[in-house]
Amino acid sequence: PFMTLMACYAWDKKKYVEEKILKGEGLAGQVWQEMATVYLTDVPSNYVKITSGLGDANPRSILIVPLKVNDQIFGVVEIASFNEFSKNEIDFVEKIAESIASTISSVKINARTQLLLEESQEMTEQMRSQEEEMRQNMEELQATQEEMQRSQSEAESTMEALNSSVAYMEFDLDGKILNINPKCQEILHYKKDDLVGEYHRILVSKEDKNSEEYREFWRNLSAGKQMNGEFERISKLGETKTFYES
């Protein structure tokens, strides 16, 4: 941290004016570090000159006061005079320095408050934007869910139509029946529990079970070949039913 000159009047130490002051550097830096007033009446001849339109001269006293409020330093005031300062004058400068420090503190607090307010407003705007984006995403998600529900409803309607008009039976590659729909149950006069777990040959005649054609039928299915055509199946009542299977 360092201090830089903000204002100067009748001060002739140009080198000092142009430089930055570090904490603890010189008398002003010591006042900053120690946070206490320094008053000198024995001023070195080369320290500073007071200048005016009439010329320049060395001061008789130097008063350096910290701009301090609530144990926080905001700067330093340095005053050179041809006369010595009285106790009342020193007290007055210290009070003025405290007032200046309080004003600077208020300005900094207000500036930070304004910055925080702007950041808060920006965050609020971002949250509004995010909420709007989330709302749009929710609407899109809801539309997608509604579309999925319509598709599911259509699929269920299609399955209901198929179940009411098409006989359907599912079995594995070994010929074990896995599922059978109501239409197929109706045609074959079997209940679902009567057939699930049984083998397909329960639905064919004794002659067909032992025929080469039936064995070829299952070899083709096991090999992944699709079998289409008309096939005779035996119902629970012993009736012969002709199915077109695919």
PDB file of N, CA, C and O in Angstrom, residues 158-202:
ATOM      1  N   THR A 158     -53.679 -48.938 -30.142  1.00  0.00           N
ATOM      2  CA  THR A 158     -53.316 -49.875 -31.217  1.00  0.00           C
ATOM      3  C   THR A 158     -53.236 -51.299 -30.686  1.00  0.00           C
ATOM      4  O   THR A 158     -53.718 -52.241 -31.331  1.00  0.00           O
ATOM      5  N   MET A 159     -52.603 -51.444 -29.486  1.00  0.00           N
ATOM      6  CA  MET A 159     -52.490 -52.771 -28.900  1.00  0.00           C
ATOM      7  C   MET A 159     -53.866 -53.330 -28.546  1.00  0.00           C
ATOM      8  O   MET A 159     -54.128 -54.527 -28.735  1.00  0.00           O
ATOM      9  N   GLU A 160     -54.737 -52.472 -28.038  1.00  0.00           N
ATOM     10  CA  GLU A 160     -56.096 -52.923 -27.729  1.00  0.00           C
ATOM     11  C   GLU A 160     -56.813 -53.368 -28.993  1.00  0.00           C
ATOM     12  O   GLU A 160     -57.531 -54.384 -28.997  1.00  0.00           O
ATOM     13  N   ALA A 161     -56.615 -52.587 -30.094  1.00  0.00           N
ATOM     14  CA  ALA A 161     -57.248 -52.967 -31.360  1.00  0.00           C
ATOM     15  C   ALA A 161     -56.692 -54.287 -31.866  1.00  0.00           C
ATOM     16  O   ALA A 161     -57.439 -55.153 -32.358  1.00  0.00           O
ATOM     17  N   LEU A 162     -55.357 -54.451 -31.723  1.00  0.00           N
ATOM     18  CA  LEU A 162     -54.741 -55.701 -32.163  1.00  0.00           C
ATOM     19  C   LEU A 162     -55.231 -56.872 -31.310  1.00  0.00           C
ATOM     20  O   LEU A 162     -55.527 -57.966 -31.835  1.00  0.00           O
ATOM     21  N   ASN A 163     -55.279 -56.624 -29.984  1.00  0.00           N
ATOM     22  CA  ASN A 163     -55.706 -57.700 -29.103  1.00  0.00           C
ATOM     23  C   ASN A 163     -57.144 -58.130 -29.357  1.00  0.00           C
ATOM     24  O   ASN A 163     -57.520 -59.281 -29.112  1.00  0.00           O
ATOM     25  N   SER A 164     -57.956 -57.177 -29.836  1.00  0.00           N
ATOM     26  CA  SER A 164     -59.356 -57.507 -30.084  1.00  0.00           C
ATOM     27  C   SER A 164     -59.582 -58.088 -31.478  1.00  0.00           C
ATOM     28  O   SER A 164     -60.654 -58.626 -31.751  1.00  0.00           O
ATOM     29  N   SER A 165     -58.589 -57.959 -32.369  1.00  0.00           N
ATOM     30  CA  SER A 165     -58.798 -58.419 -33.746  1.00  0.00           C
ATOM     31  C   SER A 165     -57.768 -59.434 -34.223  1.00  0.00           C
ATOM     32  O   SER A 165     -58.006 -60.158 -35.187  1.00  0.00           O
ATOM     33  N   VAL A 166     -56.594 -59.471 -33.571  1.00  0.00           N
ATOM     34  CA  VAL A 166     -55.514 -60.346 -34.027  1.00  0.00           C
ATOM     35  C   VAL A 166     -55.126 -61.279 -32.897  1.00  0.00           C
ATOM     36  O   VAL A 166     -54.972 -60.851 -31.750  1.00  0.00           O
ATOM     37  N   ALA A 167     -54.995 -62.578 -33.219  1.00  0.00           N
ATOM     38  CA  ALA A 167     -54.523 -63.549 -32.241  1.00  0.00           C
ATOM     39  C   ALA A 167     -53.002 -63.472 -32.176  1.00  0.00           C
ATOM     40  O   ALA A 167     -52.328 -63.539 -33.192  1.00  0.00           O
ATOM     41  N   TYR A 168     -52.482 -63.338 -30.953  1.00  0.00           N
ATOM     42  CA  TYR A 168     -51.045 -63.130 -30.780  1.00  0.00           C
ATOM     43  C   TYR A 168     -50.521 -64.105 -29.744  1.00  0.00           C
ATOM     44  O   TYR A 168     -51.112 -64.280 -28.680  1.00  0.00           O
ATOM     45  N   MET A 169     -49.402 -64.746 -30.081  1.00  0.00           N
ATOM     46  CA  MET A 169     -48.760 -65.655 -29.142  1.00  0.00           C
ATOM     47  C   MET A 169     -47.246 -65.459 -29.243  1.00  0.00           C
ATOM     48  O   MET A 169     -46.697 -65.322 -30.337  1.00  0.00           O
ATOM     49  N   GLU A 170     -46.582 -65.444 -28.085  1.00  0.00           N
ATOM     50  CA  GLU A 170     -45.125 -65.254 -28.042  1.00  0.00           C
ATOM     51  C   GLU A 170     -44.493 -66.468 -27.405  1.00  0.00           C
ATOM     52  O   GLU A 170     -44.959 -66.968 -26.381  1.00  0.00           O
ATOM     53  N   PHE A 171     -43.412 -66.949 -28.004  1.00  0.00           N
ATOM     54  CA  PHE A 171     -42.714 -68.104 -27.438  1.00  0.00           C
ATOM     55  C   PHE A 171     -41.218 -67.958 -27.704  1.00  0.00           C
ATOM     56  O   PHE A 171     -40.792 -67.198 -28.584  1.00  0.00           O
ATOM     57  N   ASP A 172     -40.402 -68.689 -26.924  1.00  0.00           N
ATOM     58  CA  ASP A 172     -38.948 -68.604 -27.099  1.00  0.00           C
ATOM     59  C   ASP A 172     -38.492 -69.583 -28.166  1.00  0.00           C
ATOM     60  O   ASP A 172     -39.314 -70.291 -28.788  1.00  0.00           O
ATOM     61  N   LEU A 173     -37.169 -69.628 -28.395  1.00  0.00           N
ATOM     62  CA  LEU A 173     -36.635 -70.451 -29.482  1.00  0.00           C
ATOM     63  C   LEU A 173     -36.752 -71.944 -29.202  1.00  0.00           C
ATOM     64  O   LEU A 173     -36.582 -72.766 -30.120  1.00  0.00           O
ATOM     65  N   ASP A 174     -37.022 -72.312 -27.955  1.00  0.00           N
ATOM     66  CA  ASP A 174     -37.222 -73.724 -27.631  1.00  0.00           C
ATOM     67  C   ASP A 174     -38.677 -74.137 -27.803  1.00  0.00           C
ATOM     68  O   ASP A 174     -39.021 -75.299 -27.609  1.00  0.00           O
ATOM     69  N   GLY A 175     -39.539 -73.142 -28.128  1.00  0.00           N
ATOM     70  CA  GLY A 175     -40.943 -73.455 -28.332  1.00  0.00           C
ATOM     71  C   GLY A 175     -41.792 -73.287 -27.099  1.00  0.00           C
ATOM     72  O   GLY A 175     -42.981 -73.615 -27.121  1.00  0.00           O
ATOM     73  N   LYS A 176     -41.218 -72.756 -26.000  1.00  0.00           N
ATOM     74  CA  LYS A 176     -41.986 -72.562 -24.778  1.00  0.00           C
ATOM     75  C   LYS A 176     -42.821 -71.281 -24.921  1.00  0.00           C
ATOM     76  O   LYS A 176     -42.316 -70.241 -25.313  1.00  0.00           O
ATOM     77  N   ILE A 177     -44.111 -71.382 -24.586  1.00  0.00           N
ATOM     78  CA  ILE A 177     -45.017 -70.246 -24.729  1.00  0.00           C
ATOM     79  C   ILE A 177     -44.744 -69.235 -23.618  1.00  0.00           C
ATOM     80  O   ILE A 177     -44.738 -69.588 -22.425  1.00  0.00           O
ATOM     81  N   LEU A 178     -44.535 -67.957 -24.000  1.00  0.00           N
ATOM     82  CA  LEU A 178     -44.240 -66.889 -23.041  1.00  0.00           C
ATOM     83  C   LEU A 178     -45.441 -65.993 -22.793  1.00  0.00           C
ATOM     84  O   LEU A 178     -45.625 -65.488 -21.683  1.00  0.00           O
ATOM     85  N   ASN A 179     -46.281 -65.797 -23.793  1.00  0.00           N
ATOM     86  CA  ASN A 179     -47.414 -64.888 -23.640  1.00  0.00           C
ATOM     87  C   ASN A 179     -48.471 -65.222 -24.682  1.00  0.00           C
ATOM     88  O   ASN A 179     -48.164 -65.759 -25.755  1.00  0.00           O
ATOM     89  N   ILE A 180     -49.723 -64.885 -24.388  1.00  0.00           N
ATOM     90  CA  ILE A 180     -50.825 -65.124 -25.320  1.00  0.00           C
ATOM     91  C   ILE A 180     -51.892 -64.069 -25.062  1.00  0.00           C
ATOM     92  O   ILE A 180     -52.213 -63.766 -23.910  1.00  0.00           O
ATOM     93  N   ASN A 181     -52.378 -63.442 -26.121  1.00  0.00           N
ATOM     94  CA  ASN A 181     -53.340 -62.352 -25.930  1.00  0.00           C
ATOM     95  C   ASN A 181     -54.774 -62.895 -25.840  1.00  0.00           C
ATOM     96  O   ASN A 181     -55.044 -64.064 -26.154  1.00  0.00           O
ATOM     97  N   PRO A 182     -55.727 -62.029 -25.405  1.00  0.00           N
ATOM     98  CA  PRO A 182     -57.113 -62.498 -25.193  1.00  0.00           C
ATOM     99  C   PRO A 182     -57.757 -63.084 -26.446  1.00  0.00           C
ATOM    100  O   PRO A 182     -58.537 -64.038 -26.359  1.00  0.00           O
ATOM    101  N   LYS A 183     -57.465 -62.506 -27.620  1.00  0.00           N
ATOM    102  CA  LYS A 183     -58.086 -62.997 -28.855  1.00  0.00           C
ATOM    103  C   LYS A 183     -57.670 -64.427 -29.127  1.00  0.00           C
ATOM    104  O   LYS A 183     -58.488 -65.278 -29.518  1.00  0.00           O
ATOM    105  N   CYS A 184     -56.394 -64.700 -28.922  1.00  0.00           N
ATOM    106  CA  CYS A 184     -55.895 -66.064 -29.138  1.00  0.00           C
ATOM    107  C   CYS A 184     -56.484 -67.018 -28.106  1.00  0.00           C
ATOM    108  O   CYS A 184     -56.818 -68.169 -28.419  1.00  0.00           O
ATOM    109  N   GLN A 185     -56.628 -66.559 -26.873  1.00  0.00           N
ATOM    110  CA  GLN A 185     -57.258 -67.381 -25.843  1.00  0.00           C
ATOM    111  C   GLN A 185     -58.691 -67.723 -26.226  1.00  0.00           C
ATOM    112  O   GLN A 185     -59.172 -68.856 -26.033  1.00  0.00           O
ATOM    113  N   GLU A 186     -59.377 -66.711 -26.775  1.00  0.00           N
ATOM    114  CA  GLU A 186     -60.769 -66.909 -27.170  1.00  0.00           C
ATOM    115  C   GLU A 186     -60.897 -67.967 -28.267  1.00  0.00           C
ATOM    116  O   GLU A 186     -61.779 -68.835 -28.224  1.00  0.00           O
ATOM    117  N   ILE A 187     -59.996 -67.869 -29.254  1.00  0.00           N
ATOM    118  CA  ILE A 187     -60.082 -68.803 -30.398  1.00  0.00           C
ATOM    119  C   ILE A 187     -59.736 -70.224 -29.970  1.00  0.00           C
ATOM    120  O   ILE A 187     -60.385 -71.197 -30.389  1.00  0.00           O
ATOM    121  N   LEU A 188     -58.713 -70.361 -29.122  1.00  0.00           N
ATOM    122  CA  LEU A 188     -58.238 -71.693 -28.749  1.00  0.00           C
ATOM    123  C   LEU A 188     -58.927 -72.247 -27.505  1.00  0.00           C
ATOM    124  O   LEU A 188     -58.655 -73.388 -27.104  1.00  0.00           O
ATOM    125  N   HIS A 189     -59.774 -71.404 -26.870  1.00  0.00           N
ATOM    126  CA  HIS A 189     -60.507 -71.819 -25.673  1.00  0.00           C
ATOM    127  C   HIS A 189     -59.571 -72.165 -24.513  1.00  0.00           C
ATOM    128  O   HIS A 189     -59.894 -73.005 -23.659  1.00  0.00           O
ATOM    129  N   TYR A 190     -58.397 -71.569 -24.498  1.00  0.00           N
ATOM    130  CA  TYR A 190     -57.460 -71.736 -23.385  1.00  0.00           C
ATOM    131  C   TYR A 190     -57.410 -70.448 -22.567  1.00  0.00           C
ATOM    132  O   TYR A 190     -57.568 -69.355 -23.095  1.00  0.00           O
ATOM    133  N   LYS A 191     -57.139 -70.588 -21.259  1.00  0.00           N
ATOM    134  CA  LYS A 191     -56.793 -69.440 -20.457  1.00  0.00           C
ATOM    135  C   LYS A 191     -55.282 -69.210 -20.538  1.00  0.00           C
ATOM    136  O   LYS A 191     -54.516 -70.127 -20.858  1.00  0.00           O
ATOM    137  N   LYS A 192     -54.882 -67.992 -20.198  1.00  0.00           N
ATOM    138  CA  LYS A 192     -53.460 -67.643 -20.314  1.00  0.00           C
ATOM    139  C   LYS A 192     -52.607 -68.558 -19.442  1.00  0.00           C
ATOM    140  O   LYS A 192     -51.557 -69.043 -19.870  1.00  0.00           O
ATOM    141  N   ASP A 193     -53.074 -68.820 -18.211  1.00  0.00           N
ATOM    142  CA  ASP A 193     -52.299 -69.657 -17.298  1.00  0.00           C
ATOM    143  C   ASP A 193     -52.197 -71.096 -17.785  1.00  0.00           C
ATOM    144  O   ASP A 193     -51.294 -71.839 -17.375  1.00  0.00           O
ATOM    145  N   ASP A 194     -53.133 -71.526 -18.646  1.00  0.00           N
ATOM    146  CA  ASP A 194     -53.098 -72.892 -19.167  1.00  0.00           C
ATOM    147  C   ASP A 194     -51.947 -73.085 -20.150  1.00  0.00           C
ATOM    148  O   ASP A 194     -51.434 -74.211 -20.288  1.00  0.00           O
ATOM    149  N   LEU A 195     -51.561 -72.009 -20.836  1.00  0.00           N
ATOM    150  CA  LEU A 195     -50.582 -72.144 -21.919  1.00  0.00           C
ATOM    151  C   LEU A 195     -49.191 -71.618 -21.581  1.00  0.00           C
ATOM    152  O   LEU A 195     -48.197 -72.164 -22.050  1.00  0.00           O
ATOM    153  N   VAL A 196     -49.114 -70.514 -20.797  1.00  0.00           N
ATOM    154  CA  VAL A 196     -47.802 -69.930 -20.491  1.00  0.00           C
ATOM    155  C   VAL A 196     -46.954 -70.950 -19.735  1.00  0.00           C
ATOM    156  O   VAL A 196     -47.372 -71.489 -18.711  1.00  0.00           O
ATOM    157  N   GLY A 197     -45.776 -71.223 -20.256  1.00  0.00           N
ATOM    158  CA  GLY A 197     -44.880 -72.221 -19.680  1.00  0.00           C
ATOM    159  C   GLY A 197     -44.951 -73.556 -20.390  1.00  0.00           C
ATOM    160  O   GLY A 197     -44.050 -74.384 -20.244  1.00  0.00           O
ATOM    161  N   GLU A 198     -46.047 -73.782 -21.148  1.00  0.00           N
ATOM    162  CA  GLU A 198     -46.164 -75.003 -21.937  1.00  0.00           C
ATOM    163  C   GLU A 198     -45.416 -74.837 -23.267  1.00  0.00           C
ATOM    164  O   GLU A 198     -45.036 -73.735 -23.649  1.00  0.00           O
ATOM    165  N   TYR A 199     -45.234 -75.962 -23.977  1.00  0.00           N
ATOM    166  CA  TYR A 199     -44.546 -75.905 -25.263  1.00  0.00           C
ATOM    167  C   TYR A 199     -45.548 -75.813 -26.403  1.00  0.00           C
ATOM    168  O   TYR A 199     -46.694 -76.258 -26.295  1.00  0.00           O
ATOM    169  N   HIS A 200     -45.076 -75.262 -27.491  1.00  0.00           N
ATOM    170  CA  HIS A 200     -45.926 -74.991 -28.646  1.00  0.00           C
ATOM    171  C   HIS A 200     -46.614 -76.257 -29.171  1.00  0.00           C
ATOM    172  O   HIS A 200     -47.722 -76.198 -29.716  1.00  0.00           O
ATOM    173  N   ARG A 201     -45.975 -77.397 -28.996  1.00  0.00           N
ATOM    174  CA  ARG A 201     -46.530 -78.630 -29.551  1.00  0.00           C
ATOM    175  C   ARG A 201     -47.856 -79.043 -28.913  1.00  0.00           C
ATOM    176  O   ARG A 201     -48.537 -79.935 -29.414  1.00  0.00           O
ATOM    177  N   ILE A 202     -48.234 -78.373 -27.786  1.00  0.00           N
ATOM    178  CA  ILE A 202     -49.541 -78.656 -27.201  1.00  0.00           C
ATOM    179  C   ILE A 202     -50.664 -78.242 -28.137  1.00  0.00           C
ATOM    180  O   ILE A 202     -51.800 -78.713 -28.009  1.00  0.00           O
TER     181      ILE A 202
END
